[in-house]
């Protein structure tokens, strides 16, 4: 059964990690660690005026499942809104825990991880990159709000 979990598709996704590394000047940074296995993701983002991701980098130290999910994320994240990211996370979580179909559209590639549902100890690792991305986007948006508030207070 473990061979099914680490399929050729999963291993191929894990080997291809788009946007690996860190950004020189991120607008927001997020970090998540899966406590059970130690998988870790650090994500940097820059957003456009509408809050969509226009630059992205990820530093992933994870098992093949975490790396595979990060690979799908890296392929699809440029242009994504916070709402799309939240929906992808929520639909992936439902796929893993409640038999859901998984994300559609931009992040549909995460459906390749459907078999992880049978391995609850691997759920957190599978979600670590998208959770870090959401944290990075939230950080960037919060920084914008604080900057806008400071400018308004100075006026």
mmCIF file of C-alpha atoms in Angstrom:
data_model
loop_
_atom_site.group_PDB
_atom_site.id
_atom_site.type_symbol
_atom_site.label_atom_id
_atom_site.label_comp_id
_atom_site.label_asym_id
_atom_site.label_seq_id
_atom_site.Cartn_x
_atom_site.Cartn_y
_atom_site.Cartn_z
ATOM 1 C CA UNK A 1 0.000 0.000 0.000
ATOM 2 C CA UNK A 2 2.924 2.355 0.680
ATOM 3 C CA UNK A 3 3.948 1.941 -2.984
ATOM 4 C CA UNK A 4 0.565 3.432 -3.950
ATOM 5 C CA UNK A 5 1.277 6.427 -1.748
ATOM 6 C CA UNK A 6 4.624 7.138 -3.371
ATOM 7 C CA UNK A 7 3.459 6.742 -6.962
ATOM 8 C CA UNK A 8 5.486 7.800 -9.956
ATOM 9 C CA UNK A 9 3.285 10.930 -10.235
ATOM 10 C CA UNK A 10 3.996 11.909 -6.598
ATOM 11 C CA UNK A 11 7.728 11.323 -6.981
ATOM 12 C CA UNK A 12 7.794 13.327 -10.230
ATOM 13 C CA UNK A 13 5.997 16.250 -8.568
ATOM 14 C CA UNK A 14 8.376 16.058 -5.603
ATOM 15 C CA UNK A 15 11.412 16.190 -7.883
ATOM 16 C CA UNK A 16 10.134 19.316 -9.669
ATOM 17 C CA UNK A 17 10.007 22.217 -7.217
ATOM 18 C CA UNK A 18 9.233 25.436 -9.113
ATOM 19 C CA UNK A 19 10.328 28.704 -7.528
ATOM 20 C CA UNK A 20 12.743 27.047 -5.099
ATOM 21 C CA UNK A 21 14.689 29.413 -2.852
ATOM 22 C CA UNK A 22 13.928 32.771 -1.263
ATOM 23 C CA UNK A 23 13.030 36.224 -2.593
ATOM 24 C CA UNK A 24 15.501 39.061 -2.035
ATOM 25 C CA UNK A 25 12.742 41.506 -1.047
ATOM 26 C CA UNK A 26 9.540 39.694 -0.094
ATOM 27 C CA UNK A 27 6.436 41.626 0.782
ATOM 28 C CA UNK A 28 5.295 38.785 3.034
ATOM 29 C CA UNK A 29 6.835 35.619 4.461
ATOM 30 C CA UNK A 30 5.179 32.575 5.970
ATOM 31 C CA UNK A 31 6.577 29.514 7.683
ATOM 32 C CA UNK A 32 4.886 26.283 8.649
ATOM 33 C CA UNK A 33 6.218 23.108 10.257
ATOM 34 C CA UNK A 34 4.414 19.779 10.460
ATOM 35 C CA UNK A 35 5.155 18.770 14.045
ATOM 36 C CA UNK A 36 4.758 15.040 13.562
ATOM 37 C CA UNK A 37 7.349 14.640 10.814
ATOM 38 C CA UNK A 38 9.252 17.936 10.843
ATOM 39 C CA UNK A 39 8.385 18.912 7.268
ATOM 40 C CA UNK A 40 8.998 22.657 6.912
ATOM 41 C CA UNK A 41 8.042 25.302 4.351
ATOM 42 C CA UNK A 42 9.190 28.910 4.218
ATOM 43 C CA UNK A 43 7.421 30.947 1.546
ATOM 44 C CA UNK A 44 8.046 34.496 0.317
ATOM 45 C CA UNK A 45 5.552 36.454 -1.797
ATOM 46 C CA UNK A 46 5.049 39.757 -3.542
ATOM 47 C CA UNK A 47 1.495 40.788 -4.393
ATOM 48 C CA UNK A 48 0.055 43.052 -7.068
ATOM 49 C CA UNK A 49 -2.336 45.938 -6.313
ATOM 50 C CA UNK A 50 -5.277 43.496 -6.277
ATOM 51 C CA UNK A 51 -3.604 41.170 -3.766
ATOM 52 C CA UNK A 52 -2.691 38.467 -6.302
ATOM 53 C CA UNK A 53 0.658 36.673 -6.098
ATOM 54 C CA UNK A 54 3.099 38.105 -8.675
ATOM 55 C CA UNK A 55 6.339 36.745 -7.231
ATOM 56 C CA UNK A 56 6.837 33.627 -5.147
ATOM 57 C CA UNK A 57 9.652 31.560 -3.717
ATOM 58 C CA UNK A 58 9.596 28.504 -1.493
ATOM 59 C CA UNK A 59 12.197 26.826 0.665
ATOM 60 C CA UNK A 60 10.861 23.332 1.316
ATOM 61 C CA UNK A 61 12.401 20.716 3.596
ATOM 62 C CA UNK A 62 9.784 17.988 3.517
ATOM 63 C CA UNK A 63 9.030 14.393 2.685
ATOM 64 C CA UNK A 64 8.073 13.464 -0.863
ATOM 65 C CA UNK A 65 4.408 14.212 -0.153
ATOM 66 C CA UNK A 66 5.120 17.707 1.150
ATOM 67 C CA UNK A 67 7.451 18.351 -1.761
ATOM 68 C CA UNK A 68 4.865 17.061 -4.255
ATOM 69 C CA UNK A 69 2.217 19.417 -2.874
ATOM 70 C CA UNK A 70 4.755 22.269 -2.993
ATOM 71 C CA UNK A 71 5.521 21.332 -6.603
ATOM 72 C CA UNK A 72 1.865 21.663 -7.595
ATOM 73 C CA UNK A 73 1.619 24.923 -5.669
ATOM 74 C CA UNK A 74 4.724 26.340 -7.345
ATOM 75 C CA UNK A 75 3.375 25.482 -10.803
ATOM 76 C CA UNK A 76 0.092 27.315 -10.209
ATOM 77 C CA UNK A 77 0.492 30.058 -7.612
ATOM 78 C CA UNK A 78 1.484 33.021 -9.782
ATOM 79 C CA UNK A 79 -1.686 35.051 -10.312
ATOM 80 C CA UNK A 80 -3.586 33.401 -7.447
ATOM 81 C CA UNK A 81 -5.715 35.422 -5.058
ATOM 82 C CA UNK A 82 -5.978 34.795 -1.338
ATOM 83 C CA UNK A 83 -9.487 33.438 -1.944
ATOM 84 C CA UNK A 84 -8.180 30.893 -4.473
ATOM 85 C CA UNK A 85 -5.455 29.816 -2.053
ATOM 86 C CA UNK A 86 -7.919 29.469 0.822
ATOM 87 C CA UNK A 87 -10.288 27.460 -1.372
ATOM 88 C CA UNK A 88 -7.450 25.170 -2.507
ATOM 89 C CA UNK A 89 -6.396 24.597 1.100
ATOM 90 C CA UNK A 90 -9.963 23.955 2.251
ATOM 91 C CA UNK A 91 -10.717 21.598 -0.649
ATOM 92 C CA UNK A 92 -7.444 19.724 -0.109
ATOM 93 C CA UNK A 93 -8.246 19.361 3.580
ATOM 94 C CA UNK A 94 -11.733 18.072 2.709
ATOM 95 C CA UNK A 95 -10.160 15.636 0.229
ATOM 96 C CA UNK A 96 -7.807 14.315 2.905
ATOM 97 C CA UNK A 97 -10.243 14.174 5.823
ATOM 98 C CA UNK A 98 -13.757 13.858 4.402
ATOM 99 C CA UNK A 99 -13.544 12.120 1.026
ATOM 100 C CA UNK A 100 -13.861 15.333 -0.973
ATOM 101 C CA UNK A 101 -12.860 15.542 -4.632
ATOM 102 C CA UNK A 102 -10.048 18.020 -4.043
ATOM 103 C CA UNK A 103 -9.389 21.388 -5.627
ATOM 104 C CA UNK A 104 -10.650 22.287 -9.078
ATOM 105 C CA UNK A 105 -9.241 24.862 -11.459
ATOM 106 C CA UNK A 106 -5.846 26.423 -10.826
ATOM 107 C CA UNK A 107 -4.833 23.973 -8.063
ATOM 108 C CA UNK A 108 -6.460 20.818 -9.450
ATOM 109 C CA UNK A 109 -3.036 19.144 -9.495
ATOM 110 C CA UNK A 110 -3.345 18.668 -5.727
ATOM 111 C CA UNK A 111 -5.822 15.882 -6.502
ATOM 112 C CA UNK A 112 -2.773 13.718 -7.261
ATOM 113 C CA UNK A 113 -2.379 13.515 -3.479
ATOM 114 C CA UNK A 114 -5.829 11.996 -2.900
ATOM 115 C CA UNK A 115 -4.379 8.681 -1.664
ATOM 116 C CA UNK A 116 -2.765 10.530 1.277
ATOM 117 C CA UNK A 117 -6.257 10.501 2.844
ATOM 118 C CA UNK A 118 -5.519 6.946 4.023
ATOM 119 C CA UNK A 119 -2.445 8.167 5.966
ATOM 120 C CA UNK A 120 -3.566 10.763 8.549
ATOM 121 C CA UNK A 121 -0.003 11.152 9.842
ATOM 122 C CA UNK A 122 0.921 12.588 6.420
ATOM 123 C CA UNK A 123 -1.878 15.192 6.169
ATOM 124 C CA UNK A 124 0.070 18.009 7.854
ATOM 125 C CA UNK A 125 3.090 17.508 5.617
ATOM 126 C CA UNK A 126 0.853 17.620 2.549
ATOM 127 C CA UNK A 127 -0.584 20.981 3.663
ATOM 128 C CA UNK A 128 2.609 22.661 4.897
ATOM 129 C CA UNK A 129 3.427 24.593 1.683
ATOM 130 C CA UNK A 130 -0.063 25.955 1.081
ATOM 131 C CA UNK A 131 -0.417 26.934 4.750
ATOM 132 C CA UNK A 132 2.916 28.798 4.586
ATOM 133 C CA UNK A 133 1.763 30.517 1.378
ATOM 134 C CA UNK A 134 -1.465 31.669 3.013
ATOM 135 C CA UNK A 135 0.542 32.991 5.959
ATOM 136 C CA UNK A 136 2.876 34.866 3.585
ATOM 137 C CA UNK A 137 -0.047 36.430 1.693
ATOM 138 C CA UNK A 138 -1.760 37.393 4.962
ATOM 139 C CA UNK A 139 1.490 38.924 6.189
ATOM 140 C CA UNK A 140 1.827 40.983 3.000
ATOM 141 C CA UNK A 141 -1.784 42.172 3.189
ATOM 142 C CA UNK A 142 -1.423 43.055 6.885
ATOM 143 C CA UNK A 143 1.751 45.002 6.137
ATOM 144 C CA UNK A 144 -0.084 46.943 3.437
ATOM 145 C CA UNK A 145 -2.859 47.747 5.900
ATOM 146 C CA UNK A 146 -0.373 48.926 8.522
ATOM 147 C CA UNK A 147 1.499 51.015 5.948
ATOM 148 C CA UNK A 148 -1.750 52.607 4.759
ATOM 149 C CA UNK A 149 -2.722 53.362 8.357
ATOM 150 C CA UNK A 150 0.643 54.945 9.050
ATOM 151 C CA UNK A 151 0.377 57.116 5.929
ATOM 152 C CA UNK A 152 -3.139 58.196 6.895
ATOM 153 C CA UNK A 153 -1.967 59.057 10.422
ATOM 154 C CA UNK A 154 0.886 61.138 9.050
ATOM 155 C CA UNK A 155 -1.453 63.176 6.824
#
